[in-house]
mmCIF file of C-alpha atoms and ligand atoms in Angstrom:
data_model
loop_
_atom_site.group_PDB
_atom_site.id
_atom_site.type_symbol
_atom_site.label_atom_id
_atom_site.label_comp_id
_atom_site.label_asym_id
_atom_site.label_seq_id
_atom_site.Cartn_x
_atom_site.Cartn_y
_atom_site.Cartn_z
ATOM 1 C CA UNK S 1 132.981 66.350 52.442
ATOM 2 C CA UNK S 2 131.161 68.516 54.971
ATOM 3 C CA UNK S 3 130.326 66.739 58.214
ATOM 4 C CA UNK S 4 126.654 66.969 59.107
ATOM 5 C CA UNK S 5 124.557 66.114 62.143
ATOM 6 C CA UNK S 6 125.083 62.455 63.066
ATOM 7 C CA UNK S 7 122.195 60.004 63.192
ATOM 8 C CA UNK S 8 121.317 57.106 65.429
ATOM 9 C CA UNK S 9 120.216 53.869 63.793
ATOM 10 C CA UNK S 10 117.957 51.602 65.831
ATOM 11 C CA UNK S 11 118.396 48.029 64.624
ATOM 12 C CA UNK S 12 115.002 46.323 64.498
ATOM 13 C CA UNK S 13 115.755 43.059 62.659
ATOM 14 C CA UNK S 14 115.497 41.015 65.876
ATOM 15 C CA UNK S 15 111.909 42.251 66.313
ATOM 16 C CA UNK S 16 110.298 43.649 63.165
ATOM 17 C CA UNK S 17 112.477 41.338 61.077
ATOM 18 C CA UNK S 18 112.107 38.090 62.948
ATOM 19 C CA UNK S 19 108.349 38.518 63.534
ATOM 20 C CA UNK S 20 107.780 38.004 59.802
ATOM 21 C CA UNK S 21 109.730 34.722 59.703
ATOM 22 C CA UNK S 22 107.473 31.650 59.838
ATOM 23 C CA UNK S 23 109.748 28.825 61.077
ATOM 24 C CA UNK S 24 110.638 29.354 64.731
ATOM 25 C CA UNK S 25 114.190 30.665 65.033
ATOM 26 C CA UNK S 26 115.816 28.930 68.006
ATOM 27 C CA UNK S 27 116.528 31.266 70.926
ATOM 28 C CA UNK S 28 120.286 30.637 70.775
ATOM 29 C CA UNK S 29 120.287 31.643 67.099
ATOM 30 C CA UNK S 30 118.407 34.848 67.856
ATOM 31 C CA UNK S 31 120.950 35.594 70.577
ATOM 32 C CA UNK S 32 123.825 34.938 68.155
ATOM 33 C CA UNK S 33 122.326 37.378 65.636
ATOM 34 C CA UNK S 34 121.857 40.063 68.304
ATOM 35 C CA UNK S 35 125.470 39.531 69.398
ATOM 36 C CA UNK S 36 126.681 39.866 65.808
ATOM 37 C CA UNK S 37 124.691 43.093 65.460
ATOM 38 C CA UNK S 38 126.115 44.397 68.717
ATOM 39 C CA UNK S 39 129.592 43.796 67.277
ATOM 40 C CA UNK S 40 128.605 46.347 64.638
ATOM 41 C CA UNK S 41 128.483 48.943 67.456
ATOM 42 C CA UNK S 42 124.805 49.745 67.439
ATOM 43 C CA UNK S 43 123.758 51.796 70.455
ATOM 44 C CA UNK S 44 120.163 50.654 70.224
ATOM 45 C CA UNK S 45 118.430 47.441 69.182
ATOM 46 C CA UNK S 46 114.799 46.338 69.397
ATOM 47 C CA UNK S 47 115.103 42.687 70.297
ATOM 48 C CA UNK S 48 111.620 41.303 70.838
ATOM 49 C CA UNK S 49 107.983 41.853 71.648
ATOM 50 C CA UNK S 50 105.764 40.933 74.554
ATOM 51 C CA UNK S 51 102.828 40.069 72.337
ATOM 52 C CA UNK S 52 100.359 37.228 72.278
ATOM 53 C CA UNK S 53 102.190 34.059 71.203
ATOM 54 C CA UNK S 54 99.039 33.195 69.284
ATOM 55 C CA UNK S 55 99.337 36.410 67.240
ATOM 56 C CA UNK S 56 103.129 36.251 66.720
ATOM 57 C CA UNK S 57 104.595 32.877 67.775
ATOM 58 C CA UNK S 58 108.111 33.968 66.784
ATOM 59 C CA UNK S 59 108.291 36.427 69.709
ATOM 60 C CA UNK S 60 107.421 33.867 72.392
ATOM 61 C CA UNK S 61 111.006 33.766 73.753
ATOM 62 C CA UNK S 62 111.443 37.526 74.214
ATOM 63 C CA UNK S 63 111.899 37.280 78.007
ATOM 64 C CA UNK S 64 114.694 34.739 77.474
ATOM 65 C CA UNK S 65 116.473 37.040 75.021
ATOM 66 C CA UNK S 66 116.364 39.946 77.453
ATOM 67 C CA UNK S 67 117.532 37.696 80.287
ATOM 68 C CA UNK S 68 120.498 36.563 78.199
ATOM 69 C CA UNK S 69 121.615 40.150 77.682
ATOM 70 C CA UNK S 70 120.759 41.577 81.102
ATOM 71 C CA UNK S 71 124.251 40.948 82.463
ATOM 72 C CA UNK S 72 126.182 41.326 79.199
ATOM 73 C CA UNK S 73 124.685 44.753 78.537
ATOM 74 C CA UNK S 74 124.958 46.178 82.027
ATOM 75 C CA UNK S 75 128.458 47.466 81.278
ATOM 76 C CA UNK S 76 127.960 48.319 77.603
ATOM 77 C CA UNK S 77 126.565 51.533 76.167
ATOM 78 C CA UNK S 78 123.721 49.795 74.380
ATOM 79 C CA UNK S 79 119.960 50.007 74.883
ATOM 80 C CA UNK S 80 117.789 46.974 74.155
ATOM 81 C CA UNK S 81 114.119 47.730 73.710
ATOM 82 C CA UNK S 82 111.040 45.606 73.331
ATOM 83 C CA UNK S 83 107.678 46.160 71.673
ATOM 84 C CA UNK S 84 104.460 46.003 73.673
ATOM 85 C CA UNK S 85 100.946 46.155 72.179
ATOM 86 C CA UNK S 86 98.912 46.488 75.376
ATOM 87 C CA UNK S 87 99.042 46.896 79.151
ATOM 88 C CA UNK S 88 99.549 43.164 79.766
ATOM 89 C CA UNK S 89 102.580 43.176 77.484
ATOM 90 C CA UNK S 90 103.874 46.344 79.134
ATOM 91 C CA UNK S 91 103.673 44.784 82.572
ATOM 92 C CA UNK S 92 105.296 41.574 81.329
ATOM 93 C CA UNK S 93 108.184 43.620 79.927
ATOM 94 C CA UNK S 94 108.637 45.613 83.136
ATOM 95 C CA UNK S 95 108.477 42.402 85.204
ATOM 96 C CA UNK S 96 111.183 40.939 82.963
ATOM 97 C CA UNK S 97 113.391 43.905 83.847
ATOM 98 C CA UNK S 98 113.061 45.680 80.490
ATOM 99 C CA UNK S 99 113.121 49.472 80.841
ATOM 100 C CA UNK S 100 113.043 50.524 77.209
ATOM 101 C CA UNK S 101 109.473 49.995 75.982
ATOM 102 C CA UNK S 102 108.076 50.549 72.505
ATOM 103 C CA UNK S 103 104.301 50.861 72.614
ATOM 104 C CA UNK S 104 102.564 50.396 69.270
ATOM 105 C CA UNK S 105 99.273 51.782 68.081
ATOM 106 C CA UNK S 106 98.100 52.798 64.627
ATOM 107 C CA UNK S 107 96.827 56.080 63.269
ATOM 108 C CA UNK S 108 94.103 54.235 61.368
ATOM 109 C CA UNK S 109 91.306 52.350 63.097
ATOM 110 C CA UNK S 110 91.321 49.408 60.669
ATOM 111 C CA UNK S 111 95.022 48.694 61.025
ATOM 112 C CA UNK S 112 94.887 49.137 64.793
ATOM 113 C CA UNK S 113 92.066 46.633 64.931
ATOM 114 C CA UNK S 114 93.825 44.177 62.671
ATOM 115 C CA UNK S 115 97.132 44.542 64.538
ATOM 116 C CA UNK S 116 96.113 44.738 68.197
ATOM 117 C CA UNK S 117 92.349 44.148 68.137
ATOM 118 C CA UNK S 118 91.584 47.443 69.818
ATOM 119 C CA UNK S 119 90.087 50.795 68.852
ATOM 120 C CA UNK S 120 92.591 53.639 68.931
ATOM 121 C CA UNK S 121 90.888 54.958 72.078
ATOM 122 C CA UNK S 122 91.263 51.548 73.748
ATOM 123 C CA UNK S 123 94.951 51.453 72.821
ATOM 124 C CA UNK S 124 95.370 54.915 74.336
ATOM 125 C CA UNK S 125 93.883 53.626 77.582
ATOM 126 C CA UNK S 126 96.384 50.746 77.528
ATOM 127 C CA UNK S 127 99.176 53.269 77.035
ATOM 128 C CA UNK S 128 98.008 55.260 80.047
ATOM 129 C CA UNK S 129 98.201 52.108 82.197
ATOM 130 C CA UNK S 130 101.752 51.411 81.001
ATOM 131 C CA UNK S 131 102.838 54.979 81.712
ATOM 132 C CA UNK S 132 101.320 54.847 85.205
ATOM 133 C CA UNK S 133 103.380 51.717 85.919
ATOM 134 C CA UNK S 134 106.509 52.960 84.163
ATOM 135 C CA UNK S 135 106.644 56.296 85.996
ATOM 136 C CA UNK S 136 107.353 54.408 89.235
ATOM 137 C CA UNK S 137 110.374 52.671 87.758
ATOM 138 C CA UNK S 138 113.926 54.018 87.487
ATOM 139 C CA UNK S 139 115.242 54.137 83.943
ATOM 140 C CA UNK S 140 111.845 53.744 82.257
ATOM 141 C CA UNK S 141 112.023 55.042 78.687
ATOM 142 C CA UNK S 142 109.111 55.176 76.290
ATOM 143 C CA UNK S 143 108.923 55.060 72.520
ATOM 144 C CA UNK S 144 105.436 55.352 71.044
ATOM 145 C CA UNK S 145 105.410 53.777 67.596
ATOM 146 C CA UNK S 146 102.587 55.178 65.520
ATOM 147 C CA UNK S 147 101.908 52.696 62.730
ATOM 148 C CA UNK S 148 100.302 53.683 59.391
ATOM 149 C CA UNK S 149 101.347 57.310 59.860
ATOM 150 C CA UNK S 150 101.360 57.936 56.122
ATOM 151 C CA UNK S 151 99.319 55.140 54.611
ATOM 152 C CA UNK S 152 97.032 52.357 55.792
ATOM 153 C CA UNK S 153 96.649 49.106 53.835
ATOM 154 C CA UNK S 154 92.877 49.299 54.348
ATOM 155 C CA UNK S 155 92.089 53.032 54.392
ATOM 156 C CA UNK S 156 94.704 54.607 52.081
ATOM 157 C CA UNK S 157 96.402 57.911 52.907
ATOM 158 C CA UNK S 158 96.211 58.668 56.614
ATOM 159 C CA UNK S 159 94.717 62.049 57.550
ATOM 160 C CA UNK S 160 97.265 64.158 59.391
ATOM 161 C CA UNK S 161 94.777 64.916 62.155
ATOM 162 C CA UNK S 162 94.684 61.260 63.175
ATOM 163 C CA UNK S 163 98.444 61.354 63.777
ATOM 164 C CA UNK S 164 98.370 64.702 65.579
ATOM 165 C CA UNK S 165 95.585 63.526 67.907
ATOM 166 C CA UNK S 166 97.615 60.510 69.007
ATOM 167 C CA UNK S 167 100.686 62.648 69.634
ATOM 168 C CA UNK S 168 98.690 65.212 71.578
ATOM 169 C CA UNK S 169 97.099 62.553 73.778
ATOM 170 C CA UNK S 170 100.472 60.933 74.485
ATOM 171 C CA UNK S 171 102.134 64.239 75.370
ATOM 172 C CA UNK S 172 99.355 65.061 77.814
ATOM 173 C CA UNK S 173 100.709 62.268 80.014
ATOM 174 C CA UNK S 174 103.664 64.556 80.775
ATOM 175 C CA UNK S 175 106.603 62.201 80.405
ATOM 176 C CA UNK S 176 109.464 62.225 77.872
ATOM 177 C CA UNK S 177 108.456 60.340 74.734
ATOM 178 C CA UNK S 178 110.199 59.357 71.552
ATOM 179 C CA UNK S 179 107.687 58.969 68.733
ATOM 180 C CA UNK S 180 108.349 56.434 66.000
ATOM 181 C CA UNK S 181 106.721 57.620 62.776
ATOM 182 C CA UNK S 182 106.128 54.307 61.048
ATOM 183 C CA UNK S 183 105.646 53.953 57.328
ATOM 184 C CA UNK S 184 104.157 50.510 57.882
ATOM 185 C CA UNK S 185 103.239 49.846 54.253
ATOM 186 C CA UNK S 186 106.245 51.612 52.673
ATOM 187 C CA UNK S 187 103.794 53.708 50.684
ATOM 188 C CA UNK S 188 104.774 56.998 52.241
ATOM 189 C CA UNK S 189 106.198 59.183 49.480
ATOM 190 C CA UNK S 190 109.197 61.434 50.052
ATOM 191 C CA UNK S 191 107.221 64.696 49.824
ATOM 192 C CA UNK S 192 104.642 63.417 52.306
ATOM 193 C CA UNK S 193 107.355 62.111 54.652
ATOM 194 C CA UNK S 194 109.220 65.423 54.510
ATOM 195 C CA UNK S 195 106.088 67.509 55.076
ATOM 196 C CA UNK S 196 104.821 65.610 58.117
ATOM 197 C CA UNK S 197 108.229 65.033 59.719
ATOM 198 C CA UNK S 198 109.189 68.661 59.160
ATOM 199 C CA UNK S 199 105.959 69.932 60.679
ATOM 200 C CA UNK S 200 106.296 67.764 63.781
ATOM 201 C CA UNK S 201 109.975 68.452 64.383
ATOM 202 C CA UNK S 202 109.499 72.204 63.886
ATOM 203 C CA UNK S 203 106.373 72.424 66.039
ATOM 204 C CA UNK S 204 107.975 70.610 68.974
ATOM 205 C CA UNK S 205 111.516 71.918 68.591
ATOM 206 C CA UNK S 206 111.698 73.801 71.914
ATOM 207 C CA UNK S 207 110.489 70.728 73.831
ATOM 208 C CA UNK S 208 113.516 68.604 74.765
ATOM 209 C CA UNK S 209 111.307 65.860 76.226
ATOM 210 C CA UNK S 210 110.071 64.892 72.750
ATOM 211 C CA UNK S 211 112.130 63.015 70.170
ATOM 212 C CA UNK S 212 111.297 61.721 66.702
ATOM 213 C CA UNK S 213 112.282 58.603 64.831
ATOM 214 C CA UNK S 214 111.462 57.512 61.294
ATOM 215 C CA UNK S 215 110.639 53.843 60.764
ATOM 216 C CA UNK S 216 110.628 53.057 57.059
ATOM 217 C CA UNK S 217 109.783 50.058 54.933
ATOM 218 C CA UNK S 218 111.167 49.471 51.468
ATOM 219 C CA UNK S 219 108.108 47.937 49.810
ATOM 220 C CA UNK S 220 108.212 50.321 46.844
ATOM 221 C CA UNK S 221 111.984 50.869 46.866
ATOM 222 C CA UNK S 222 111.538 54.225 48.634
ATOM 223 C CA UNK S 223 113.086 53.329 51.990
ATOM 224 C CA UNK S 224 116.405 55.165 51.650
ATOM 225 C CA UNK S 225 114.865 58.120 49.788
ATOM 226 C CA UNK S 226 112.257 58.531 52.500
ATOM 227 C CA UNK S 227 114.917 58.380 55.221
ATOM 228 C CA UNK S 228 116.905 61.121 53.474
ATOM 229 C CA UNK S 229 113.843 63.336 53.171
ATOM 230 C CA UNK S 230 113.104 62.680 56.841
ATOM 231 C CA UNK S 231 116.710 63.634 57.672
ATOM 232 C CA UNK S 232 116.381 66.892 55.751
ATOM 233 C CA UNK S 233 113.176 67.534 57.676
ATOM 234 C CA UNK S 234 115.069 67.260 60.976
ATOM 235 C CA UNK S 235 114.724 63.594 61.988
ATOM 236 C CA UNK S 236 117.922 62.133 63.488
ATOM 237 C CA UNK S 237 116.815 58.676 64.660
ATOM 238 C CA UNK S 238 116.077 55.920 62.145
ATOM 239 C CA UNK S 239 114.820 52.364 62.551
ATOM 240 C CA UNK S 240 116.160 49.867 60.037
ATOM 241 C CA UNK S 241 116.602 46.111 59.770
ATOM 242 C CA UNK S 242 119.760 44.276 58.783
ATOM 243 C CA UNK S 243 119.318 42.446 55.474
ATOM 244 C CA UNK S 244 116.060 44.329 54.910
ATOM 245 C CA UNK S 245 114.171 41.778 56.932
ATOM 246 C CA UNK S 246 110.726 42.415 58.276
ATOM 247 C CA UNK S 247 107.200 43.511 57.742
ATOM 248 C CA UNK S 248 103.996 43.688 59.682
ATOM 249 C CA UNK S 249 102.029 40.430 59.373
ATOM 250 C CA UNK S 250 98.878 42.581 59.724
ATOM 251 C CA UNK S 251 99.663 44.893 56.787
ATOM 252 C CA UNK S 252 98.998 42.879 53.629
ATOM 253 C CA UNK S 253 101.584 43.427 50.913
ATOM 254 C CA UNK S 254 104.052 45.329 53.084
ATOM 255 C CA UNK S 255 107.598 44.086 52.669
ATOM 256 C CA UNK S 256 110.746 44.431 54.736
ATOM 257 C CA UNK S 257 112.147 47.346 56.654
ATOM 258 C CA UNK S 258 114.631 49.613 54.967
ATOM 259 C CA UNK S 259 117.895 47.664 55.068
ATOM 260 C CA UNK S 260 120.234 48.967 57.765
ATOM 261 C CA UNK S 261 123.289 48.439 55.582
ATOM 262 C CA UNK S 262 121.740 50.501 52.754
ATOM 263 C CA UNK S 263 121.016 53.310 55.188
ATOM 264 C CA UNK S 264 124.452 53.168 56.860
ATOM 265 C CA UNK S 265 126.187 53.055 53.466
ATOM 266 C CA UNK S 266 124.231 56.078 52.233
ATOM 267 C CA UNK S 267 124.515 58.226 55.347
ATOM 268 C CA UNK S 268 128.223 57.513 55.846
ATOM 269 C CA UNK S 269 129.045 58.334 52.230
ATOM 270 C CA UNK S 270 127.186 61.627 52.652
ATOM 271 C CA UNK S 271 129.355 62.517 55.657
ATOM 272 C CA UNK S 272 126.585 61.720 58.148
ATOM 273 C CA UNK S 273 127.943 59.544 60.933
ATOM 274 C CA UNK S 274 125.854 56.558 62.064
ATOM 275 C CA UNK S 275 128.330 55.063 64.551
ATOM 276 C CA UNK S 276 127.699 51.661 62.945
ATOM 277 C CA UNK S 277 130.574 49.514 61.640
ATOM 278 C CA UNK S 278 129.377 48.658 58.119
ATOM 279 C CA UNK S 279 131.743 45.737 57.656
ATOM 280 C CA UNK S 280 130.588 44.059 60.892
ATOM 281 C CA UNK S 281 126.997 44.808 59.978
ATOM 282 C CA UNK S 282 127.475 43.006 56.656
ATOM 283 C CA UNK S 283 128.831 40.012 58.598
ATOM 284 C CA UNK S 284 125.619 40.017 60.632
ATOM 285 C CA UNK S 285 123.456 40.200 57.493
ATOM 286 C CA UNK S 286 125.113 36.991 56.270
ATOM 287 C CA UNK S 287 123.953 35.238 59.460
ATOM 288 C CA UNK S 288 120.406 36.479 58.876
ATOM 289 C CA UNK S 289 120.426 35.523 55.208
ATOM 290 C CA UNK S 290 121.448 31.976 56.141
ATOM 291 C CA UNK S 291 118.361 31.433 58.333
ATOM 292 C CA UNK S 292 115.775 29.079 56.856
ATOM 293 C CA UNK S 293 112.868 30.637 54.968
ATOM 294 C CA UNK S 294 113.735 34.308 55.409
ATOM 295 C CA UNK S 295 112.528 36.972 53.029
ATOM 296 C CA UNK S 296 115.437 39.393 52.868
ATOM 297 C CA UNK S 297 115.825 42.648 50.941
ATOM 298 C CA UNK S 298 118.208 45.553 50.447
ATOM 299 C CA UNK S 299 120.912 46.150 47.873
ATOM 300 C CA UNK S 300 124.290 46.904 49.350
ATOM 301 C CA UNK S 301 124.990 43.505 50.875
ATOM 302 C CA UNK S 302 124.645 41.864 47.436
ATOM 303 C CA UNK S 303 127.642 43.772 46.047
ATOM 304 C CA UNK S 304 131.300 42.797 46.316
ATOM 305 C CA UNK S 305 132.743 44.119 49.600
ATOM 306 C CA UNK S 306 135.381 46.175 47.804
ATOM 307 C CA UNK S 307 132.557 48.239 46.278
ATOM 308 C CA UNK S 308 130.827 49.088 49.541
ATOM 309 C CA UNK S 309 133.244 50.790 51.874
ATOM 310 C CA UNK S 310 131.775 53.754 53.674
HETATM 311 N N1 LIG U 401 101.481 39.028 75.683
HETATM 312 C C1 LIG U 401 101.126 37.756 75.917
HETATM 313 N N2 LIG U 401 99.855 37.349 76.096
HETATM 314 C C2 LIG U 401 98.898 38.288 76.023
HETATM 315 C C3 LIG U 401 99.196 39.616 75.779
HETATM 316 C C4 LIG U 401 100.547 39.986 75.596
HETATM 317 N N3 LIG U 401 100.904 41.246 75.343
HETATM 318 N N4 LIG U 401 98.060 40.314 75.752
HETATM 319 C C5 LIG U 401 97.056 39.461 75.969
HETATM 320 N N5 LIG U 401 97.553 38.230 76.136
HETATM 321 C C6 LIG U 401 96.825 37.006 76.373
HETATM 322 C C7 LIG U 401 95.751 37.206 77.431
HETATM 323 O O1 LIG U 401 96.306 36.962 78.721
HETATM 324 C C8 LIG U 401 94.746 36.193 77.024
HETATM 325 O O2 LIG U 401 95.185 34.915 77.438
HETATM 326 P P1 LIG U 401 94.167 33.705 77.717
HETATM 327 O O3 LIG U 401 93.512 33.379 76.406
HETATM 328 O O4 LIG U 401 95.063 32.610 78.200
HETATM 329 O O5 LIG U 401 93.217 34.243 78.747
HETATM 330 C C9 LIG U 401 94.791 36.201 75.515
HETATM 331 O O6 LIG U 401 96.101 36.699 75.191
HETATM 332 C C10 LIG U 401 93.728 37.063 74.886
HETATM 333 O O7 LIG U 401 93.784 38.361 75.479
HETATM 334 P P2 LIG U 401 93.148 39.644 74.754
HETATM 335 O O8 LIG U 401 93.441 40.866 75.515
HETATM 336 O O9 LIG U 401 91.703 39.330 74.435
HETATM 337 O O10 LIG U 401 94.047 39.709 73.471
HETATM 338 P P3 LIG U 401 93.588 39.617 71.982
HETATM 339 O O11 LIG U 401 93.344 38.213 71.613
HETATM 340 O O12 LIG U 401 92.549 40.654 71.713
HETATM 341 O O13 LIG U 401 94.956 40.072 71.275
HETATM 342 C C11 LIG U 401 96.964 41.375 71.350
HETATM 343 C C12 LIG U 401 95.452 41.386 71.486
HETATM 344 C C13 LIG U 401 97.419 42.818 71.317
HETATM 345 C C14 LIG U 401 97.571 40.670 72.533
HETATM 346 C C15 LIG U 401 97.355 40.637 70.069
HETATM 347 O O14 LIG U 401 96.589 41.130 69.018
HETATM 348 C C16 LIG U 401 98.815 40.785 69.734
HETATM 349 O O15 LIG U 401 99.682 40.319 70.452
HETATM 350 N N6 LIG U 401 99.123 41.429 68.632
HETATM 351 C C17 LIG U 401 100.510 41.552 68.191
HETATM 352 C C18 LIG U 401 100.663 42.746 67.372
HETATM 353 C C19 LIG U 401 102.035 42.813 66.792
HETATM 354 O O16 LIG U 401 103.042 42.490 67.389
HETATM 355 N N7 LIG U 401 102.088 43.290 65.537
HETATM 356 C C20 LIG U 401 103.302 43.477 64.829
HETATM 357 C C21 LIG U 401 104.069 44.633 65.295
HETATM 358 S S1 LIG U 401 103.521 46.185 64.759
HETATM 359 ZN ZN1 LIG U 402 108.093 47.958 60.704
#
């Protein structure tokens, strides 16, 4: 089998996954899941969100999670990021010592309003405040997650211009940015995913300060297909959630993220290295599946282990 460009998988179950779980998961359990995922050799995990505890009560212990890993991770080659929806959250994250921030805004006004109660322009102002603070800090790294890049639960197919405008505004701030192209509803179709990802990667190719990630959901069973089309279009960073957990509480009908184990299984069997230990990842999915009242997804973990080696 011909070896191809490797990919990086960003594990988002501890944020995008847990945020959709209603009963509060005790902090020590969240930490145990993150540890199990780290055993699977991920280089990057999104482990929480500095959001309003009224909006997402499950994320209320994010500072404690980061504190628990601050020492453990100082000598390990792993990056732990956190989601922030506004300038207050950004400052809270920086104050908690987090350097890897994921700012979220949507390409559609209705979803942005439903998710963060701001217009897109207001969210952009919040982003500017975060960047002004982050620039002063050693090690600051920014991901801008653009939600509803392909489809909005309220407005339908997202016009490309809305996405391009957000990217252009963010790049004007003149710092390195990784953009997360988020198929929030899972209703991006492979041809649409390939066209937009390809255009963005190609257009910005010479610029080494810009990186692209694809964040897929598996609502319509298209998660892995969309990731493969994104890969063929030049994307090399993929968000995914162990056990297919997840979903935006402000996107009605959207189900879990593309399951990490489905993505790892597929990429590895195509000769595309992920760096993730599939067997250890499956162990971690069992921990997640055992949590009370979780809505899991994915395919690979349901098969006998002997049928799923990479
Ligand atoms: N973290 C914690 N508290 C926050 C906060 C944050 N990031 N941002 C605002 N607050 C607090 C304010 O201090 C204020 O507190 P008070 O009532 O004690 O004075 C209160 O929340 C209201 O502040 P306001 O700016 O008016 O927020 P809001 O009610 O308009 O909510 C968000 C805006 C962004 C904070 C909220 O919608 C949110 O957290 N959304 C989460 C989105 C999300 O995670 N979606 C899923 C991932 S895509
Ligand atoms: Zn998501």
